[in-house]
Amino acid sequence: ASRSFGELPLQLPLSDINRFAIPDNIIIDRVNYAMNGDSAQVYGIELSYSKYFDSGFFLQSNLTLMDSKAKVGDTVRVGTIQLPDQADETMNLSVGWESDGISARLIGNYRSKVLNRIGACNLDNIAEDQASGLPQECRTWADVFQDASATLDFKATYQFNKALKFTFDITNLTDHTDNYYFQGNEYSNGKVLFASEDYGRSYLLGASYSFF
């Protein structure tokens, strides 16, 4: 919904703007504004394991588990949220083989959902929604998440001699698509697609020569 300056969930630094005049009765329907939150707590653990075999095969893995709580400030959002741009779980697993200057590996990557942006919900919003019986002002349903992702990459190198090396990479073998969605609520029947980014697979073939 469109709002005037006084109805926005934050105070804009209008007094710092002197290049042009802003009418007092202007209506705003979209504001992008960076601000620091009140506080945040992050706990996590990182585990890794590697194993190399005499045959040339190897295994490399990494797992990171995190839990976070952040307070933006009651004038914008009451309560706590997940720390933006932070995934609770990330995992990488590589299986490969190396011998006689040849190296090849298959890399699996996993990341859980990430909070991309939040919807405003202050005490006044909550009171207005309680009075109307509908979640129109308290926009927790407008939280935007980047969905969990699982991708697969391939990387190979060939050391032809001491100076010349060839590389071949394939990124996103599984043709993963990044999806962003509104959290939604019972009135939207759950998640609502916000945006979708599809970059497909990418291939890289290269060569490097060292004069040292």
PDB file of C-alpha atoms in Angstrom:
ATOM      1  CA  ALA A   1       0.000   0.000   0.000  1.00  0.00           C
ATOM      2  CA  SER A   2       1.119   3.572  -0.666  1.00  0.00           C
ATOM      3  CA  ARG A   3       2.053   5.696   2.348  1.00  0.00           C
ATOM      4  CA  SER A   4       3.012   9.251   3.188  1.00  0.00           C
ATOM      5  CA  PHE A   5       6.332  10.059   4.881  1.00  0.00           C
ATOM      6  CA  GLY A   6       4.748  10.096   8.324  1.00  0.00           C
ATOM      7  CA  GLU A   7       3.266   6.614   7.862  1.00  0.00           C
ATOM      8  CA  LEU A   8       6.525   4.899   6.897  1.00  0.00           C
ATOM      9  CA  PRO A   9       7.965   2.419   9.462  1.00  0.00           C
ATOM     10  CA  LEU A  10      11.243   4.398   9.582  1.00  0.00           C
ATOM     11  CA  GLN A  11      12.429   8.003   9.651  1.00  0.00           C
ATOM     12  CA  LEU A  12      13.937   9.143   6.355  1.00  0.00           C
ATOM     13  CA  PRO A  13      16.814  11.691   6.481  1.00  0.00           C
ATOM     14  CA  LEU A  14      14.885  14.297   4.500  1.00  0.00           C
ATOM     15  CA  SER A  15      16.729  17.177   6.172  1.00  0.00           C
ATOM     16  CA  ASP A  16      19.967  15.991   4.538  1.00  0.00           C
ATOM     17  CA  ILE A  17      18.507  16.352   1.040  1.00  0.00           C
ATOM     18  CA  ASN A  18      19.155  19.832  -0.355  1.00  0.00           C
ATOM     19  CA  ARG A  19      19.564  19.236  -4.076  1.00  0.00           C
ATOM     20  CA  PHE A  20      15.836  19.315  -4.804  1.00  0.00           C
ATOM     21  CA  ALA A  21      12.547  19.985  -3.019  1.00  0.00           C
ATOM     22  CA  ILE A  22      10.348  17.114  -1.809  1.00  0.00           C
ATOM     23  CA  PRO A  23       6.637  17.971  -1.456  1.00  0.00           C
ATOM     24  CA  ASP A  24       5.192  17.326   2.012  1.00  0.00           C
ATOM     25  CA  ASN A  25       2.157  15.526   0.576  1.00  0.00           C
ATOM     26  CA  ILE A  26       4.109  13.093  -1.625  1.00  0.00           C
ATOM     27  CA  ILE A  27       2.957   9.448  -1.467  1.00  0.00           C
ATOM     28  CA  ILE A  28       5.585   6.683  -1.359  1.00  0.00           C
ATOM     29  CA  ASP A  29       4.918   3.172  -2.659  1.00  0.00           C
ATOM     30  CA  ARG A  30       8.500   1.845  -2.575  1.00  0.00           C
ATOM     31  CA  VAL A  31      11.471   2.689  -0.325  1.00  0.00           C
ATOM     32  CA  ASN A  32      14.915   1.055  -0.316  1.00  0.00           C
ATOM     33  CA  TYR A  33      16.804   1.961   2.849  1.00  0.00           C
ATOM     34  CA  ALA A  34      19.813   0.371   4.592  1.00  0.00           C
ATOM     35  CA  MET A  35      19.872   0.368   8.389  1.00  0.00           C
ATOM     36  CA  ASN A  36      21.584  -1.388  11.268  1.00  0.00           C
ATOM     37  CA  GLY A  37      19.564  -3.686  13.477  1.00  0.00           C
ATOM     38  CA  ASP A  38      19.467  -3.507  17.274  1.00  0.00           C
ATOM     39  CA  SER A  39      21.185  -6.820  18.018  1.00  0.00           C
ATOM     40  CA  ALA A  40      21.961 -10.291  16.693  1.00  0.00           C
ATOM     41  CA  GLN A  41      23.134 -13.638  18.007  1.00  0.00           C
ATOM     42  CA  VAL A  42      24.795 -16.278  15.837  1.00  0.00           C
ATOM     43  CA  TYR A  43      25.833 -19.774  16.932  1.00  0.00           C
ATOM     44  CA  GLY A  44      27.358 -22.380  14.693  1.00  0.00           C
ATOM     45  CA  ILE A  45      29.706 -25.260  14.130  1.00  0.00           C
ATOM     46  CA  GLU A  46      31.835 -26.172  11.116  1.00  0.00           C
ATOM     47  CA  LEU A  47      32.910 -29.756  10.407  1.00  0.00           C
ATOM     48  CA  SER A  48      35.242 -30.979   7.681  1.00  0.00           C
ATOM     49  CA  TYR A  49      36.584 -34.343   6.588  1.00  0.00           C
ATOM     50  CA  SER A  50      39.108 -35.311   3.902  1.00  0.00           C
ATOM     51  CA  LYS A  51      40.409 -38.683   2.783  1.00  0.00           C
ATOM     52  CA  TYR A  52      43.033 -39.455   0.138  1.00  0.00           C
ATOM     53  CA  PHE A  53      43.601 -42.970  -1.214  1.00  0.00           C
ATOM     54  CA  ASP A  54      46.736 -44.507  -2.713  1.00  0.00           C
ATOM     55  CA  SER A  55      44.841 -45.138  -5.947  1.00  0.00           C
ATOM     56  CA  GLY A  56      44.500 -41.380  -6.496  1.00  0.00           C
ATOM     57  CA  PHE A  57      40.885 -41.080  -5.456  1.00  0.00           C
ATOM     58  CA  PHE A  58      40.022 -38.525  -2.796  1.00  0.00           C
ATOM     59  CA  LEU A  59      37.074 -37.269  -0.777  1.00  0.00           C
ATOM     60  CA  GLN A  60      36.639 -33.762   0.657  1.00  0.00           C
ATOM     61  CA  SER A  61      33.639 -32.569   2.664  1.00  0.00           C
ATOM     62  CA  ASN A  62      32.513 -29.589   4.693  1.00  0.00           C
ATOM     63  CA  LEU A  63      29.381 -29.011   6.778  1.00  0.00           C
ATOM     64  CA  THR A  64      28.393 -25.763   8.515  1.00  0.00           C
ATOM     65  CA  LEU A  65      25.410 -25.566  10.870  1.00  0.00           C
ATOM     66  CA  MET A  66      24.276 -22.186  12.192  1.00  0.00           C
ATOM     67  CA  ASP A  67      21.439 -20.682  14.182  1.00  0.00           C
ATOM     68  CA  SER A  68      20.767 -16.961  14.380  1.00  0.00           C
ATOM     69  CA  LYS A  69      18.338 -14.496  15.919  1.00  0.00           C
ATOM     70  CA  ALA A  70      18.256 -10.801  15.096  1.00  0.00           C
ATOM     71  CA  LYS A  71      16.216  -7.816  16.273  1.00  0.00           C
ATOM     72  CA  VAL A  72      15.700  -5.122  13.674  1.00  0.00           C
ATOM     73  CA  GLY A  73      14.018  -2.674  16.055  1.00  0.00           C
ATOM     74  CA  ASP A  74      10.413  -2.447  17.208  1.00  0.00           C
ATOM     75  CA  THR A  75       9.721   0.613  15.045  1.00  0.00           C
ATOM     76  CA  VAL A  76      10.198  -1.646  11.988  1.00  0.00           C
ATOM     77  CA  ARG A  77       9.684  -5.254  13.121  1.00  0.00           C
ATOM     78  CA  VAL A  78       8.531  -6.584  16.483  1.00  0.00           C
ATOM     79  CA  GLY A  79      10.200  -9.763  17.686  1.00  0.00           C
ATOM     80  CA  THR A  80      13.143 -11.654  16.219  1.00  0.00           C
ATOM     81  CA  ILE A  81      14.008 -12.814  12.704  1.00  0.00           C
ATOM     82  CA  GLN A  82      16.602 -15.038  11.090  1.00  0.00           C
ATOM     83  CA  LEU A  83      19.770 -13.033  10.357  1.00  0.00           C
ATOM     84  CA  PRO A  84      19.446 -11.823   6.744  1.00  0.00           C
ATOM     85  CA  ASP A  85      21.710 -13.372   4.096  1.00  0.00           C
ATOM     86  CA  GLN A  86      22.690 -16.239   6.409  1.00  0.00           C
ATOM     87  CA  ALA A  87      21.890 -19.907   5.740  1.00  0.00           C
ATOM     88  CA  ASP A  88      21.331 -22.316   8.612  1.00  0.00           C
ATOM     89  CA  GLU A  89      22.943 -25.202   6.730  1.00  0.00           C
ATOM     90  CA  THR A  90      25.638 -25.286   4.052  1.00  0.00           C
ATOM     91  CA  MET A  91      27.378 -28.401   2.776  1.00  0.00           C
ATOM     92  CA  ASN A  92      30.038 -29.182   0.178  1.00  0.00           C
ATOM     93  CA  LEU A  93      31.110 -32.641  -0.952  1.00  0.00           C
ATOM     94  CA  SER A  94      33.850 -33.313  -3.517  1.00  0.00           C
ATOM     95  CA  VAL A  95      34.755 -36.694  -4.999  1.00  0.00           C
ATOM     96  CA  GLY A  96      37.694 -36.833  -7.366  1.00  0.00           C
ATOM     97  CA  TRP A  97      40.827 -38.461  -8.723  1.00  0.00           C
ATOM     98  CA  GLU A  98      44.384 -37.204  -9.278  1.00  0.00           C
ATOM     99  CA  SER A  99      47.276 -38.925 -11.039  1.00  0.00           C
ATOM    100  CA  ASP A 100      50.078 -38.106 -13.501  1.00  0.00           C
ATOM    101  CA  GLY A 101      49.146 -34.438 -13.867  1.00  0.00           C
ATOM    102  CA  ILE A 102      45.419 -35.131 -14.312  1.00  0.00           C
ATOM    103  CA  SER A 103      42.893 -33.957 -11.757  1.00  0.00           C
ATOM    104  CA  ALA A 104      39.109 -34.330 -11.943  1.00  0.00           C
ATOM    105  CA  ARG A 105      36.449 -33.733  -9.318  1.00  0.00           C
ATOM    106  CA  LEU A 106      32.679 -33.661  -8.956  1.00  0.00           C
ATOM    107  CA  ILE A 107      31.489 -31.079  -6.427  1.00  0.00           C
ATOM    108  CA  GLY A 108      28.103 -31.068  -4.727  1.00  0.00           C
ATOM    109  CA  ASN A 109      26.885 -27.916  -2.969  1.00  0.00           C
ATOM    110  CA  TYR A 110      23.876 -27.427  -0.705  1.00  0.00           C
ATOM    111  CA  ARG A 111      22.571 -24.272   0.991  1.00  0.00           C
ATOM    112  CA  SER A 112      19.376 -23.942   2.994  1.00  0.00           C
ATOM    113  CA  LYS A 113      16.963 -21.028   2.529  1.00  0.00           C
ATOM    114  CA  VAL A 114      18.187 -17.466   3.113  1.00  0.00           C
ATOM    115  CA  LEU A 115      16.186 -14.461   4.327  1.00  0.00           C
ATOM    116  CA  ASN A 116      16.527 -11.863   1.574  1.00  0.00           C
ATOM    117  CA  ARG A 117      14.334  -9.023   2.892  1.00  0.00           C
ATOM    118  CA  ILE A 118      11.721  -8.491   5.606  1.00  0.00           C
ATOM    119  CA  GLY A 119       8.240  -7.052   5.775  1.00  0.00           C
ATOM    120  CA  ALA A 120       7.483  -4.298   8.291  1.00  0.00           C
ATOM    121  CA  CYS A 121       5.437  -5.085  11.402  1.00  0.00           C
ATOM    122  CA  ASN A 122       5.555  -2.589  14.287  1.00  0.00           C
ATOM    123  CA  LEU A 123       3.237  -2.282  17.283  1.00  0.00           C
ATOM    124  CA  ASP A 124       0.898   0.102  15.452  1.00  0.00           C
ATOM    125  CA  ASN A 125       0.614  -2.412  12.563  1.00  0.00           C
ATOM    126  CA  ILE A 126      -0.286  -5.186  14.990  1.00  0.00           C
ATOM    127  CA  ALA A 127      -2.954  -3.048  16.678  1.00  0.00           C
ATOM    128  CA  GLU A 128      -4.505  -2.084  13.332  1.00  0.00           C
ATOM    129  CA  ASP A 129      -4.635  -5.723  12.213  1.00  0.00           C
ATOM    130  CA  GLN A 130      -6.222  -6.815  15.484  1.00  0.00           C
ATOM    131  CA  ALA A 131      -8.880  -4.162  15.019  1.00  0.00           C
ATOM    132  CA  SER A 132      -9.637  -5.118  11.407  1.00  0.00           C
ATOM    133  CA  GLY A 133      -9.136  -8.864  11.779  1.00  0.00           C
ATOM    134  CA  LEU A 134      -6.993  -9.030   8.610  1.00  0.00           C
ATOM    135  CA  PRO A 135      -3.152  -9.048   8.214  1.00  0.00           C
ATOM    136  CA  GLN A 136      -3.031  -5.916   6.052  1.00  0.00           C
ATOM    137  CA  GLU A 137      -0.559  -3.739   7.992  1.00  0.00           C
ATOM    138  CA  CYS A 138       1.648  -6.309   9.756  1.00  0.00           C
ATOM    139  CA  ARG A 139       3.522  -7.640   6.753  1.00  0.00           C
ATOM    140  CA  THR A 140       5.363 -10.640   8.115  1.00  0.00           C
ATOM    141  CA  TRP A 141       3.863 -12.446   5.122  1.00  0.00           C
ATOM    142  CA  ALA A 142       6.020 -10.189   2.903  1.00  0.00           C
ATOM    143  CA  ASP A 143       9.329 -11.664   4.119  1.00  0.00           C
ATOM    144  CA  VAL A 144      11.237 -12.721   1.004  1.00  0.00           C
ATOM    145  CA  PHE A 145      13.380 -15.862   1.131  1.00  0.00           C
ATOM    146  CA  GLN A 146      15.818 -17.285  -1.387  1.00  0.00           C
ATOM    147  CA  ASP A 147      14.881 -20.947  -1.587  1.00  0.00           C
ATOM    148  CA  ALA A 148      17.251 -23.758  -0.676  1.00  0.00           C
ATOM    149  CA  SER A 149      19.606 -24.781  -3.454  1.00  0.00           C
ATOM    150  CA  ALA A 150      21.501 -27.927  -4.433  1.00  0.00           C
ATOM    151  CA  THR A 151      23.992 -27.742  -7.298  1.00  0.00           C
ATOM    152  CA  LEU A 152      26.580 -29.972  -8.929  1.00  0.00           C
ATOM    153  CA  ASP A 153      29.813 -28.781 -10.590  1.00  0.00           C
ATOM    154  CA  PHE A 154      32.653 -30.530 -12.430  1.00  0.00           C
ATOM    155  CA  LYS A 155      36.275 -29.371 -12.578  1.00  0.00           C
ATOM    156  CA  ALA A 156      39.242 -30.947 -14.360  1.00  0.00           C
ATOM    157  CA  THR A 157      42.850 -29.933 -14.996  1.00  0.00           C
ATOM    158  CA  TYR A 158      45.644 -31.458 -17.047  1.00  0.00           C
ATOM    159  CA  GLN A 159      49.261 -30.445 -16.441  1.00  0.00           C
ATOM    160  CA  PHE A 160      50.719 -31.059 -19.922  1.00  0.00           C
ATOM    161  CA  ASN A 161      54.247 -30.107 -18.835  1.00  0.00           C
ATOM    162  CA  LYS A 162      55.889 -27.838 -16.269  1.00  0.00           C
ATOM    163  CA  ALA A 163      54.676 -24.715 -18.057  1.00  0.00           C
ATOM    164  CA  LEU A 164      51.411 -25.591 -19.802  1.00  0.00           C
ATOM    165  CA  LYS A 165      48.170 -26.498 -18.005  1.00  0.00           C
ATOM    166  CA  PHE A 166      44.667 -27.049 -19.420  1.00  0.00           C
ATOM    167  CA  THR A 167      41.412 -26.595 -17.475  1.00  0.00           C
ATOM    168  CA  PHE A 168      37.823 -27.620 -18.123  1.00  0.00           C
ATOM    169  CA  ASP A 169      34.925 -26.632 -15.835  1.00  0.00           C
ATOM    170  CA  ILE A 170      31.174 -27.214 -15.949  1.00  0.00           C
ATOM    171  CA  THR A 171      29.107 -25.154 -13.495  1.00  0.00           C
ATOM    172  CA  ASN A 172      25.532 -26.014 -12.486  1.00  0.00           C
ATOM    173  CA  LEU A 173      25.342 -29.451 -14.068  1.00  0.00           C
ATOM    174  CA  THR A 174      21.886 -29.942 -12.588  1.00  0.00           C
ATOM    175  CA  ASP A 175      20.588 -26.754 -14.269  1.00  0.00           C
ATOM    176  CA  HIS A 176      19.429 -25.352 -10.917  1.00  0.00           C
ATOM    177  CA  THR A 177      17.096 -22.342 -10.873  1.00  0.00           C
ATOM    178  CA  ASP A 178      17.207 -19.801  -8.026  1.00  0.00           C
ATOM    179  CA  ASN A 179      13.723 -19.075  -6.696  1.00  0.00           C
ATOM    180  CA  TYR A 180      12.719 -16.222  -4.379  1.00  0.00           C
ATOM    181  CA  TYR A 181       9.363 -16.318  -2.625  1.00  0.00           C
ATOM    182  CA  PHE A 182       7.165 -14.370  -0.214  1.00  0.00           C
ATOM    183  CA  GLN A 183       6.633 -16.207   3.075  1.00  0.00           C
ATOM    184  CA  GLY A 184       2.876 -15.839   2.591  1.00  0.00           C
ATOM    185  CA  ASN A 185       0.149 -16.811   5.047  1.00  0.00           C
ATOM    186  CA  GLU A 186      -3.165 -18.669   5.224  1.00  0.00           C
ATOM    187  CA  TYR A 187      -4.767 -16.169   2.841  1.00  0.00           C
ATOM    188  CA  SER A 188      -2.156 -16.854   0.152  1.00  0.00           C
ATOM    189  CA  ASN A 189      -2.150 -20.618   0.837  1.00  0.00           C
ATOM    190  CA  GLY A 190       1.530 -20.439   1.765  1.00  0.00           C
ATOM    191  CA  LYS A 191       4.497 -19.334  -0.325  1.00  0.00           C
ATOM    192  CA  VAL A 192       4.103 -16.935  -3.256  1.00  0.00           C
ATOM    193  CA  LEU A 193       6.745 -16.786  -6.004  1.00  0.00           C
ATOM    194  CA  PHE A 194       8.555 -13.433  -6.022  1.00  0.00           C
ATOM    195  CA  ALA A 195      11.279 -13.950  -8.647  1.00  0.00           C
ATOM    196  CA  SER A 196      13.098 -16.714 -10.497  1.00  0.00           C
ATOM    197  CA  GLU A 197      16.654 -16.610 -11.880  1.00  0.00           C
ATOM    198  CA  ASP A 198      17.718 -19.247 -14.397  1.00  0.00           C
ATOM    199  CA  TYR A 199      21.316 -19.085 -15.648  1.00  0.00           C
ATOM    200  CA  GLY A 200      21.604 -22.663 -16.920  1.00  0.00           C
ATOM    201  CA  ARG A 201      24.891 -24.518 -17.235  1.00  0.00           C
ATOM    202  CA  SER A 202      28.154 -22.757 -18.005  1.00  0.00           C
ATOM    203  CA  TYR A 203      31.279 -24.235 -19.573  1.00  0.00           C
ATOM    204  CA  LEU A 204      34.860 -23.031 -19.292  1.00  0.00           C
ATOM    205  CA  LEU A 205      37.784 -24.333 -21.338  1.00  0.00           C
ATOM    206  CA  GLY A 206      41.109 -22.688 -20.742  1.00  0.00           C
ATOM    207  CA  ALA A 207      44.873 -22.959 -20.887  1.00  0.00           C
ATOM    208  CA  SER A 208      47.608 -21.276 -18.876  1.00  0.00           C
ATOM    209  CA  TYR A 209      51.321 -21.032 -19.595  1.00  0.00           C
ATOM    210  CA  SER A 210      53.930 -20.172 -17.024  1.00  0.00           C
ATOM    211  CA  PHE A 211      57.277 -18.628 -17.984  1.00  0.00           C
ATOM    212  CA  PHE A 212      58.790 -19.217 -14.546  1.00  0.00           C
TER     213      PHE A 212
END
